[in-house]
mmCIF file of C-alpha atoms and ligand atoms in Angstrom:
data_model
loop_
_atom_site.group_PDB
_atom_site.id
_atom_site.type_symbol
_atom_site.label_atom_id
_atom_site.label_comp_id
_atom_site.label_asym_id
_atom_site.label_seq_id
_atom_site.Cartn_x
_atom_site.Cartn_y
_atom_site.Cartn_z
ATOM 1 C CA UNK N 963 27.354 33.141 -9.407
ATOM 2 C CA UNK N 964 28.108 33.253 -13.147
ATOM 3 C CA UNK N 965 27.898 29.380 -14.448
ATOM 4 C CA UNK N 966 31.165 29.012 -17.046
ATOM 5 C CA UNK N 967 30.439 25.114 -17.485
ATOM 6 C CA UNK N 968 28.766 21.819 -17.175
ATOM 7 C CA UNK N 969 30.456 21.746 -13.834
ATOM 8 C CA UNK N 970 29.630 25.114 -11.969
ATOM 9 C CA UNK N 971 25.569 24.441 -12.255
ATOM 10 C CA UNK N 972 25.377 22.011 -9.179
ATOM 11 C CA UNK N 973 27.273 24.906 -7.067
ATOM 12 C CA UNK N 974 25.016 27.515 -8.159
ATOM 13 C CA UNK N 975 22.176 25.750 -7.741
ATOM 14 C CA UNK N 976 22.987 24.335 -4.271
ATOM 15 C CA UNK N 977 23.991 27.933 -3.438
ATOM 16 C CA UNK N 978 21.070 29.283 -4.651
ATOM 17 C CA UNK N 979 19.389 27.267 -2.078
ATOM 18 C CA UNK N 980 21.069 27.417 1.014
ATOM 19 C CA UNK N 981 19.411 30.329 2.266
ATOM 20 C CA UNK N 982 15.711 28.502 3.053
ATOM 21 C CA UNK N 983 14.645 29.090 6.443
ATOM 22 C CA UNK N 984 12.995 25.874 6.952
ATOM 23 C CA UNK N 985 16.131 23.706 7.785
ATOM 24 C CA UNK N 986 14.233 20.542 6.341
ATOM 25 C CA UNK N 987 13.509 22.032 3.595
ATOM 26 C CA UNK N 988 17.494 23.174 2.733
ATOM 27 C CA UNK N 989 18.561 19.139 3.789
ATOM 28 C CA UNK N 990 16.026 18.152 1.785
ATOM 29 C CA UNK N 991 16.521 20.098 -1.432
ATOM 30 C CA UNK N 992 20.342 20.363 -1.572
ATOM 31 C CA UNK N 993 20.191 16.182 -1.517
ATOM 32 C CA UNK N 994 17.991 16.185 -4.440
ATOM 33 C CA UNK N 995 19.352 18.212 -6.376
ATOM 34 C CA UNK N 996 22.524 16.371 -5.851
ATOM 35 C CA UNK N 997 21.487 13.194 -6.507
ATOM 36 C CA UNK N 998 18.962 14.849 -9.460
ATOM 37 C CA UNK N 999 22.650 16.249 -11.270
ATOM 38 C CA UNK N 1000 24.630 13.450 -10.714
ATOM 39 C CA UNK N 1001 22.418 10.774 -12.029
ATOM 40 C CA UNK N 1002 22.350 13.489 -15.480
ATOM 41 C CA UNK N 1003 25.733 13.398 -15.765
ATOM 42 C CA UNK N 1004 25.770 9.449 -14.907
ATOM 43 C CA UNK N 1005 23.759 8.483 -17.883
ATOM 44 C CA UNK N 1006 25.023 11.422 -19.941
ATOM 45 C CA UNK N 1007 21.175 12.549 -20.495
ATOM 46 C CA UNK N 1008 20.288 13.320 -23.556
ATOM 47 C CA UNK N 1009 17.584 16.376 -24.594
ATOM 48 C CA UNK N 1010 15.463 14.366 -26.268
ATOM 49 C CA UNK N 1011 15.310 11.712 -23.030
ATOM 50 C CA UNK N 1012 15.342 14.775 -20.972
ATOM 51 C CA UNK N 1013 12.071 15.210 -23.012
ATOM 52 C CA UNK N 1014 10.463 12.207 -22.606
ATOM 53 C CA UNK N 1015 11.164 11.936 -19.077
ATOM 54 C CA UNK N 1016 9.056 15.414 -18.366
ATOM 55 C CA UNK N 1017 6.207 14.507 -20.805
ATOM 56 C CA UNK N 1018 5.963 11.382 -18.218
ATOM 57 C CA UNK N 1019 5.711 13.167 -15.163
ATOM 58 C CA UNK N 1020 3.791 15.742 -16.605
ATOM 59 C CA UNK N 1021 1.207 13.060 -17.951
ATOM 60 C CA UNK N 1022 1.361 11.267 -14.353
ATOM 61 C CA UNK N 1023 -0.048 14.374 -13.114
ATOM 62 C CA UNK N 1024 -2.653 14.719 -15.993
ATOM 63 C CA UNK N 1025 -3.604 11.110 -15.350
ATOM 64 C CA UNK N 1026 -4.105 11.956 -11.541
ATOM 65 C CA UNK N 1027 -7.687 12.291 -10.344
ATOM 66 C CA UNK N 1028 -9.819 11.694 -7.077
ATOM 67 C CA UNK N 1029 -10.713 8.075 -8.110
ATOM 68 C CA UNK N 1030 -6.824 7.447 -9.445
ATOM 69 C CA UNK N 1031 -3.641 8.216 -8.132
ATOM 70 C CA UNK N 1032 -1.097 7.759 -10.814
ATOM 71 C CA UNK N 1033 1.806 9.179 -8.577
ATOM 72 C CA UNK N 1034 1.722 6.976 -6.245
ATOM 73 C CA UNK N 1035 1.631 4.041 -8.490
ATOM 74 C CA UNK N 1036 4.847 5.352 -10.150
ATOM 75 C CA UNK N 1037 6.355 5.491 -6.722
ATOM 76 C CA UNK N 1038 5.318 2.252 -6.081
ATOM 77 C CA UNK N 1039 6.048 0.622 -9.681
ATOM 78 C CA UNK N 1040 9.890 1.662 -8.506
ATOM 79 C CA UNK N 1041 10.413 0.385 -5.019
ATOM 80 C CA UNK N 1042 10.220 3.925 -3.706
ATOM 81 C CA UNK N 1043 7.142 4.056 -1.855
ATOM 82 C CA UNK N 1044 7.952 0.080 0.068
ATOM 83 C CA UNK N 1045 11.960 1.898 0.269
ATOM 84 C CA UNK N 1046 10.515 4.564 2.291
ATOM 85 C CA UNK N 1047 7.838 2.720 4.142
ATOM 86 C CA UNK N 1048 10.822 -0.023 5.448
ATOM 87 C CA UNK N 1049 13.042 3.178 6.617
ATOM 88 C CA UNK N 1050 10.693 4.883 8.567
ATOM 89 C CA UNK N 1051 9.106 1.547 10.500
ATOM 90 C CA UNK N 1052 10.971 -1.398 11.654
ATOM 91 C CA UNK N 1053 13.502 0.440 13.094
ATOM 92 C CA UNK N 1054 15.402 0.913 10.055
ATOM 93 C CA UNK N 1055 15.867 -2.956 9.659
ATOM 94 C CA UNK N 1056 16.772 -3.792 13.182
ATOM 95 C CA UNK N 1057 13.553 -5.252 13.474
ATOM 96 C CA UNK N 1058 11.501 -7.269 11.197
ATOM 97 C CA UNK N 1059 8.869 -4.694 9.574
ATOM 98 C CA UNK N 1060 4.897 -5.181 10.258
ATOM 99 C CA UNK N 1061 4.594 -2.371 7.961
ATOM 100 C CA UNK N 1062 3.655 -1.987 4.232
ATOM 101 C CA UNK N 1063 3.001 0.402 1.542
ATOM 102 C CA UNK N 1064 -0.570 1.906 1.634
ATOM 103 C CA UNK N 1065 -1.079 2.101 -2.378
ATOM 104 C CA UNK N 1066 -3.938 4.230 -4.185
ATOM 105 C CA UNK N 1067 -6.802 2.756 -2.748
ATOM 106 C CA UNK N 1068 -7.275 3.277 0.950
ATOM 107 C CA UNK N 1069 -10.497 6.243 1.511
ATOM 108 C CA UNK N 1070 -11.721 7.449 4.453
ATOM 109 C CA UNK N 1071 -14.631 7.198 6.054
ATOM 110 C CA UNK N 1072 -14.839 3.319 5.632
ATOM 111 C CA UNK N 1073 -18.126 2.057 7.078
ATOM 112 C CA UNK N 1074 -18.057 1.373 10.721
ATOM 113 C CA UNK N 1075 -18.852 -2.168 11.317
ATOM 114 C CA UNK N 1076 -19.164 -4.356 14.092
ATOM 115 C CA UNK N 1077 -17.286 -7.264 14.941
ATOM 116 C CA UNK N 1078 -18.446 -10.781 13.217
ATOM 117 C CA UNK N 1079 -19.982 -8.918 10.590
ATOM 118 C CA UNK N 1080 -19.566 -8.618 6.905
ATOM 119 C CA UNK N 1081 -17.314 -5.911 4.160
ATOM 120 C CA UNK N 1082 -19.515 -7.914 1.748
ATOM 121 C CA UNK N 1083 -21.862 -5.113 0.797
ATOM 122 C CA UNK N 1084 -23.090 -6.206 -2.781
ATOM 123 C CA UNK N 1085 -23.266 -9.523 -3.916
ATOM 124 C CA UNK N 1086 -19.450 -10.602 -4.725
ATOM 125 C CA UNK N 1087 -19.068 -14.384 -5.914
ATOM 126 C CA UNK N 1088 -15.571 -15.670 -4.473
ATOM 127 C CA UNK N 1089 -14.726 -18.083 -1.372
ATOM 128 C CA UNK N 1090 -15.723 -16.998 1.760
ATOM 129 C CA UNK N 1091 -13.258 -15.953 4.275
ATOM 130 C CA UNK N 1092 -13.256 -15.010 7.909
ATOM 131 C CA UNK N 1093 -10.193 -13.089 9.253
ATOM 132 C CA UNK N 1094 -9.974 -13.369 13.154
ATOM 133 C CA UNK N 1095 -7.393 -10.878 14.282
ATOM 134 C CA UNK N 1096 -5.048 -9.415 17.009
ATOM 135 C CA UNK N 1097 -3.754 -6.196 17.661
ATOM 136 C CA UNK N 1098 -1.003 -5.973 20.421
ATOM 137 C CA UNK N 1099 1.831 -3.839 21.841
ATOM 138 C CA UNK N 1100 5.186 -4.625 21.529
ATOM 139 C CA UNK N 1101 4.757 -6.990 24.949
ATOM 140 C CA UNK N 1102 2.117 -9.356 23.558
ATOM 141 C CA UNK N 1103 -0.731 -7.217 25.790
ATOM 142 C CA UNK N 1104 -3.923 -6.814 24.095
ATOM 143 C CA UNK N 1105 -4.511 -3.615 22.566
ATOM 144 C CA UNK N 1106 -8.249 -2.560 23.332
ATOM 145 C CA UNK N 1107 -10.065 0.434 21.241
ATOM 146 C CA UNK N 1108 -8.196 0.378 17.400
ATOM 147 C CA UNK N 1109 -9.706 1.067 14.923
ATOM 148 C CA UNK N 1110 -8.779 -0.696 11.743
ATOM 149 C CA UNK N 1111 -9.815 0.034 8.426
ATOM 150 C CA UNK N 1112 -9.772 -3.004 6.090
ATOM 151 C CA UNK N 1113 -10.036 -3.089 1.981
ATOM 152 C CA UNK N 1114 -9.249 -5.150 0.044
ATOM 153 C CA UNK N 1115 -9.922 -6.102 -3.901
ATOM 154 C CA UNK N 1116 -12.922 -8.842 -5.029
ATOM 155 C CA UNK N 1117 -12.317 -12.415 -6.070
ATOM 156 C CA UNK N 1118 -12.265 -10.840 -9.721
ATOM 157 C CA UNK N 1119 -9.390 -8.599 -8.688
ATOM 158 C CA UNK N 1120 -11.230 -5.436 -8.553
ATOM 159 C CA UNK N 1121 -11.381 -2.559 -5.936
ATOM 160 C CA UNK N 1122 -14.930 -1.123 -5.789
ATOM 161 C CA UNK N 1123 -13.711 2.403 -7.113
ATOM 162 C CA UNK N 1124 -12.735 0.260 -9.916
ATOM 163 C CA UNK N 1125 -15.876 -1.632 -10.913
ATOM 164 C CA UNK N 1126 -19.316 -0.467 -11.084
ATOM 165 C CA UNK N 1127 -20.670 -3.822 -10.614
ATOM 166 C CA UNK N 1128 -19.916 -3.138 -7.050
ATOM 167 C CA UNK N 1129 -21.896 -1.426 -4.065
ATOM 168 C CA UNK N 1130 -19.860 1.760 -2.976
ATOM 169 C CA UNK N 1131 -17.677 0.517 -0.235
ATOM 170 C CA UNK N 1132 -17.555 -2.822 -0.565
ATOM 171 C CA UNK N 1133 -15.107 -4.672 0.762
ATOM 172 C CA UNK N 1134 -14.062 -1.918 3.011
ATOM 173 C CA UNK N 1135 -15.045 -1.879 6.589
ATOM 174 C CA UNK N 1136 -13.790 -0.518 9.813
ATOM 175 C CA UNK N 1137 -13.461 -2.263 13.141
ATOM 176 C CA UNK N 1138 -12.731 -1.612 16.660
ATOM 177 C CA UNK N 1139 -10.411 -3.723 19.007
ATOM 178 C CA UNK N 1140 -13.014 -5.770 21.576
ATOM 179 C CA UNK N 1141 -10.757 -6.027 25.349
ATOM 180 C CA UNK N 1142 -8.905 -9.103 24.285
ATOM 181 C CA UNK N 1143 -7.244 -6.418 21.055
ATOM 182 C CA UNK N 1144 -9.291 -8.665 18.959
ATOM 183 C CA UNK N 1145 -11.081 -7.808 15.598
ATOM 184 C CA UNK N 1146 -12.773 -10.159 13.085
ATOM 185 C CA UNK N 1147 -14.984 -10.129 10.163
ATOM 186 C CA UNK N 1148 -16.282 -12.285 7.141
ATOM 187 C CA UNK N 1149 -15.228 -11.234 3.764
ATOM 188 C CA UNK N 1150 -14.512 -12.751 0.174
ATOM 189 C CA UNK N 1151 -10.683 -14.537 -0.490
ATOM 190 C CA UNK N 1152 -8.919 -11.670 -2.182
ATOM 191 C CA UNK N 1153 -7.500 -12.623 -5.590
ATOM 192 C CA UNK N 1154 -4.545 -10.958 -7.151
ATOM 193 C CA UNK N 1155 -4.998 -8.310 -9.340
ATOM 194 C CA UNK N 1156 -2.768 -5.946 -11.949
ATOM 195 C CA UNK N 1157 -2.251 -2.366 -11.243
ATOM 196 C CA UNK N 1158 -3.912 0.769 -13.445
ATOM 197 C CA UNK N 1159 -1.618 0.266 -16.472
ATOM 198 C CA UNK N 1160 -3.699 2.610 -18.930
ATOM 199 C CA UNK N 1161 -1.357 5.486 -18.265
ATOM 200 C CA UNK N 1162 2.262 6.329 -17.833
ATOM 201 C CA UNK N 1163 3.137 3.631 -15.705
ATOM 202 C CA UNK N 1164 1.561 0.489 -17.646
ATOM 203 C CA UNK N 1165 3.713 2.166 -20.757
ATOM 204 C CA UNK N 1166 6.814 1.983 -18.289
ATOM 205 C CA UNK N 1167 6.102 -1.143 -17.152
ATOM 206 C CA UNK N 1168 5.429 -3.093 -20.697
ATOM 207 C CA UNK N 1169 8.493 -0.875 -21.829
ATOM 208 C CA UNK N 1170 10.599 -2.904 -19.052
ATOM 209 C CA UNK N 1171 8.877 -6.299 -20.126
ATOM 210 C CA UNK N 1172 7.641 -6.437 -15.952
ATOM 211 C CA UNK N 1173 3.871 -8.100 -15.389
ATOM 212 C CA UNK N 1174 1.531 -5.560 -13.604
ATOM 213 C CA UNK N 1175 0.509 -8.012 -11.439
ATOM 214 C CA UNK N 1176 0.187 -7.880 -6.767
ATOM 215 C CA UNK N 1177 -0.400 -10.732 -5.542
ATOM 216 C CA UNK N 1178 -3.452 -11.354 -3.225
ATOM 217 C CA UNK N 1179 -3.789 -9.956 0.014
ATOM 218 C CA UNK N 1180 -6.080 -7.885 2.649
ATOM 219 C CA UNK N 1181 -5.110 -4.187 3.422
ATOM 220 C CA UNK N 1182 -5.087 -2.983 7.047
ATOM 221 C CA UNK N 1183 -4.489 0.395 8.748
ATOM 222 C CA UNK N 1184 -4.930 0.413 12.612
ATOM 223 C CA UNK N 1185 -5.023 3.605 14.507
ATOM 224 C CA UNK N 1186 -5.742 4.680 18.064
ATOM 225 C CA UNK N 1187 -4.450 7.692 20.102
ATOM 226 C CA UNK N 1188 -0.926 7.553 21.565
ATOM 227 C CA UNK N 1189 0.185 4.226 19.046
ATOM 228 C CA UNK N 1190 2.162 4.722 15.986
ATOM 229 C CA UNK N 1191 -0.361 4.231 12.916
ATOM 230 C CA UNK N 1192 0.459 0.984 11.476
ATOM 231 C CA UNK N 1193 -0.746 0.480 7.934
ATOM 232 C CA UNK N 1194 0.155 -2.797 6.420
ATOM 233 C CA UNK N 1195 -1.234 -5.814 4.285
ATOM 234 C CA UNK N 1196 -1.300 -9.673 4.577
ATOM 235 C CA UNK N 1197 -0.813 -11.680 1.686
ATOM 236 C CA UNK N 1198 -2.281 -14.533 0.878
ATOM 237 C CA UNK N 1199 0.598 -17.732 1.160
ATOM 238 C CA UNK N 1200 -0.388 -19.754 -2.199
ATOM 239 C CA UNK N 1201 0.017 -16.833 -4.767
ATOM 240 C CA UNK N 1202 2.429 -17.474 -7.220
ATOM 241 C CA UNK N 1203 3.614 -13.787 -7.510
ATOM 242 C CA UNK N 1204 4.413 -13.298 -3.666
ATOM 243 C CA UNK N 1205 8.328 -13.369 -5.109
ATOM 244 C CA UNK N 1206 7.301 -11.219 -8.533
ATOM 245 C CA UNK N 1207 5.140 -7.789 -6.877
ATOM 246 C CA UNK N 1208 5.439 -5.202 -9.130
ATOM 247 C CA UNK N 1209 5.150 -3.295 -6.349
ATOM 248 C CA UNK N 1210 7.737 -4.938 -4.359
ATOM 249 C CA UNK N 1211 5.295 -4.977 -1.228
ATOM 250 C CA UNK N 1212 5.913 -8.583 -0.157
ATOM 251 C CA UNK N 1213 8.117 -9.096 3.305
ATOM 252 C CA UNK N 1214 8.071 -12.492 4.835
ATOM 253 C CA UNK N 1215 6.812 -11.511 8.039
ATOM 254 C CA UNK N 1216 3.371 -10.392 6.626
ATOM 255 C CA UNK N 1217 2.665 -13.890 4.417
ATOM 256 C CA UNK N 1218 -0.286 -14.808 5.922
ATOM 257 C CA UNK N 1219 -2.058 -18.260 6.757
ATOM 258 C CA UNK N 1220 -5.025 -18.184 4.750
ATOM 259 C CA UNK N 1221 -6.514 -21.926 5.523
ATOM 260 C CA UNK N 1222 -8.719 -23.908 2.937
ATOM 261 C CA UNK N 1223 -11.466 -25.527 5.624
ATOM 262 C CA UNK N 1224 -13.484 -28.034 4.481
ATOM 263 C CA UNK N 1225 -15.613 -30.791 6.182
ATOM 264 C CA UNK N 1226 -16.173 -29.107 9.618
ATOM 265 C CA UNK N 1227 -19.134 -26.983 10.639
ATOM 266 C CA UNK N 1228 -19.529 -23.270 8.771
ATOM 267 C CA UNK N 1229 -19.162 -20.804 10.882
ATOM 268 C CA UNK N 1230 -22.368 -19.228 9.783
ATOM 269 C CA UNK N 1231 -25.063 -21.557 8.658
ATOM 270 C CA UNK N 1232 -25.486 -20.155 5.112
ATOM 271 C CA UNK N 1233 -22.434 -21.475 3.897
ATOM 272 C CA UNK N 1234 -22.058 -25.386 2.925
ATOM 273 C CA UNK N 1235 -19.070 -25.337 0.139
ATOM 274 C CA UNK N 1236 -15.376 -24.644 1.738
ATOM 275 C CA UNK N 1237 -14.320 -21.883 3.240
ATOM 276 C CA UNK N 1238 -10.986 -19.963 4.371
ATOM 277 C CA UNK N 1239 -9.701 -18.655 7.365
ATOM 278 C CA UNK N 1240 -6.953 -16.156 7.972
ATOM 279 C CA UNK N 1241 -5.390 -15.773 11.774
ATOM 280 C CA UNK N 1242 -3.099 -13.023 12.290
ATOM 281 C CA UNK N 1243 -1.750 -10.619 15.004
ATOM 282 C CA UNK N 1244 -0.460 -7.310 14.551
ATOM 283 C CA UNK N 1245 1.634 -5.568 16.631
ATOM 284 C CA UNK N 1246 1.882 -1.531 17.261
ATOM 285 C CA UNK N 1247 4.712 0.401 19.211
ATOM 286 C CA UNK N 1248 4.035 4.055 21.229
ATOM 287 C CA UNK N 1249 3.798 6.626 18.494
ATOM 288 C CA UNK N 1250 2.007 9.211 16.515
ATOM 289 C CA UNK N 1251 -1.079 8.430 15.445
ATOM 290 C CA UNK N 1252 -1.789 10.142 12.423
ATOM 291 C CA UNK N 1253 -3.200 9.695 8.847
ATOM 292 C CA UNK N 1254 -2.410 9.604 5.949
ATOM 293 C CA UNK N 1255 -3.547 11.820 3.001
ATOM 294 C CA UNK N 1256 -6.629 9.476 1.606
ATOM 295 C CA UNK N 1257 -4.799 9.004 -2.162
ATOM 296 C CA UNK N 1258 -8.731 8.930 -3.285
ATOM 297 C CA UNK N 1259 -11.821 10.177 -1.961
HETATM 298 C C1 BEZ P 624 -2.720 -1.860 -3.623
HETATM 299 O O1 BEZ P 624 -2.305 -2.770 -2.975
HETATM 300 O O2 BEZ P 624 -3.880 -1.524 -3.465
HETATM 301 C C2 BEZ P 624 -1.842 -1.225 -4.636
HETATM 302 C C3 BEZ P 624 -0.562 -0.874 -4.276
HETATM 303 C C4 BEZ P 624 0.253 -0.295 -5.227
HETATM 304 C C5 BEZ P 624 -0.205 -0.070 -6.515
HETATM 305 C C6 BEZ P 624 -1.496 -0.446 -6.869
HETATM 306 C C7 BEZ P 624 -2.315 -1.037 -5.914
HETATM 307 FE FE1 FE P 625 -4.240 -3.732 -2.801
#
């Protein structure tokens, strides 16, 4: 096709197109290239923004490595990645999501640790917390045999990858269901913590006059054979930016209890000062288990 105009491109792209074997692929395409023209011809794009906006995506990729994932923080910075995360678990809104966006940090191979024992693998000043939790199917029946990678960011709102004041791994730890679905460990309170903002998106975000700040919380991603993988995170309840994520990763159903103890008996004899615990059950529905693509190594 011959484009005469302005208005003949979408056609001949779409056209152009609608051959692909791979009928995904042709659904996929045609919508965003759709969506791609009519949001040009929305705002009227200019060449020079037309400019600017592939320099940034061009410089996301260039800012992309295997200890930072700048793509996924874009995706992230603008609802996209927690917008695709609610469609494809809670049943589309129909039921209250358990689910949450996995951001840049998760890696495999977290170390395998037993129940009771510690993600504190160098020393990391903060207060101590021990998370005693449930996995369960949609019934309430215990789910035995998950494994659940946690990870989470220090009291100084750092992720190890982040900060070579801390041990490789630390805070990062993987757990197995006991017969009762339960899990627990001792750990540090997590503190809140701003996203990467020396590339693309910190310029977007200080452009928009938006703080780079998540508010505090515990990453989890439970998998076992035959159970859709659930990958979420529990916030902690008295951070002031549970309403302001930049992320927008905050649903009220995953607020957790995080409770200050003081004046009863540590659980383990080495601590005197207060301490926190979190309670919290998760629950996973009959599904693929897979994983995801580790945005790290
Ligand atoms: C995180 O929770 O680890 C995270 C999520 C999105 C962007 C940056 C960090
Ligand atoms: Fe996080």
């Amino acid at each position: 096709m011959i484009i005469d105009s302005e208005s003949s491109v979408t056609r001949a792209v779409l056209d152009a197109m609608a051959a692909a074997p791979n009928e995904r692929l042709r659904e996929v395409m045609a919508a965003l290239v759709r969506h791609a023209h009519a949001f040009a011809r929305e705002v009227q794009l200019t060449e020079e923004e037309f400019d600017i906006g592939i320099d940034f995506l061009n410089r996301i990729g260039q800012a992309t490595n295997d200890s930072h994932n700048e793509g996924i923080l874009f995706s992230d910075a603008v609802g996209f990645s927690t917008l695709v995360c609610l469609l494809n678990n809670g049943q589309n809104g129909a039921s209250e999501t358990a689910s949450a966006l996995l951001g840049p940090f998760w890696r495999m191979n977290s170390p395998v640790t037993g129940n009771g024992g510690s993600i504190v693998r160098s020393p990391t000043p903060g207060p101590v917390l021990f998370a005693d939790c449930r996995v369960s199917d949609p019934h309430g029946q215990p789910l035995a045999g998950v494994e659940v990678d946690v990870w989470q960011a220090s009291p100084i709102g750092m992720y190890e990858n982040q900060d070579d004041s801390q041990a490789d791994m630390n805070l990062r730890g993987k757990f197995t269901t006991d017969a009762e679905g339960r899990f627990w460990f001792r750990s540090v309170k997590p503190a809140g913590y701003p996203v990467p903002t020396g590339g693309p998106v910190g310029e977007l975000l200080r452009a928009q006059r938006r703080h780079p700040y998540r508010p505090a919380h515990l990453h989890f991603l439970a998998f076992k054979p035959g159970w859709k993988t659930l990958i979420t995170q529990v916030f902690v309840d008295d951070d002031e930016r549970l309403e302001t994520d930049v992320v927008f990763g905050v649903t009220s159903h995953l607020i957790g209890n995080y409770r200050k103890r003081t004046g009863e008996a540590p659980p383990e004899p080495d601590l005197t000062d207060e301490w926190y615990s979190l309670d919290y059950g998760f629950v996973m529905e009959p599904g693929e288990a897979k994983l995801p693509n580790p945005p790290i190594k």
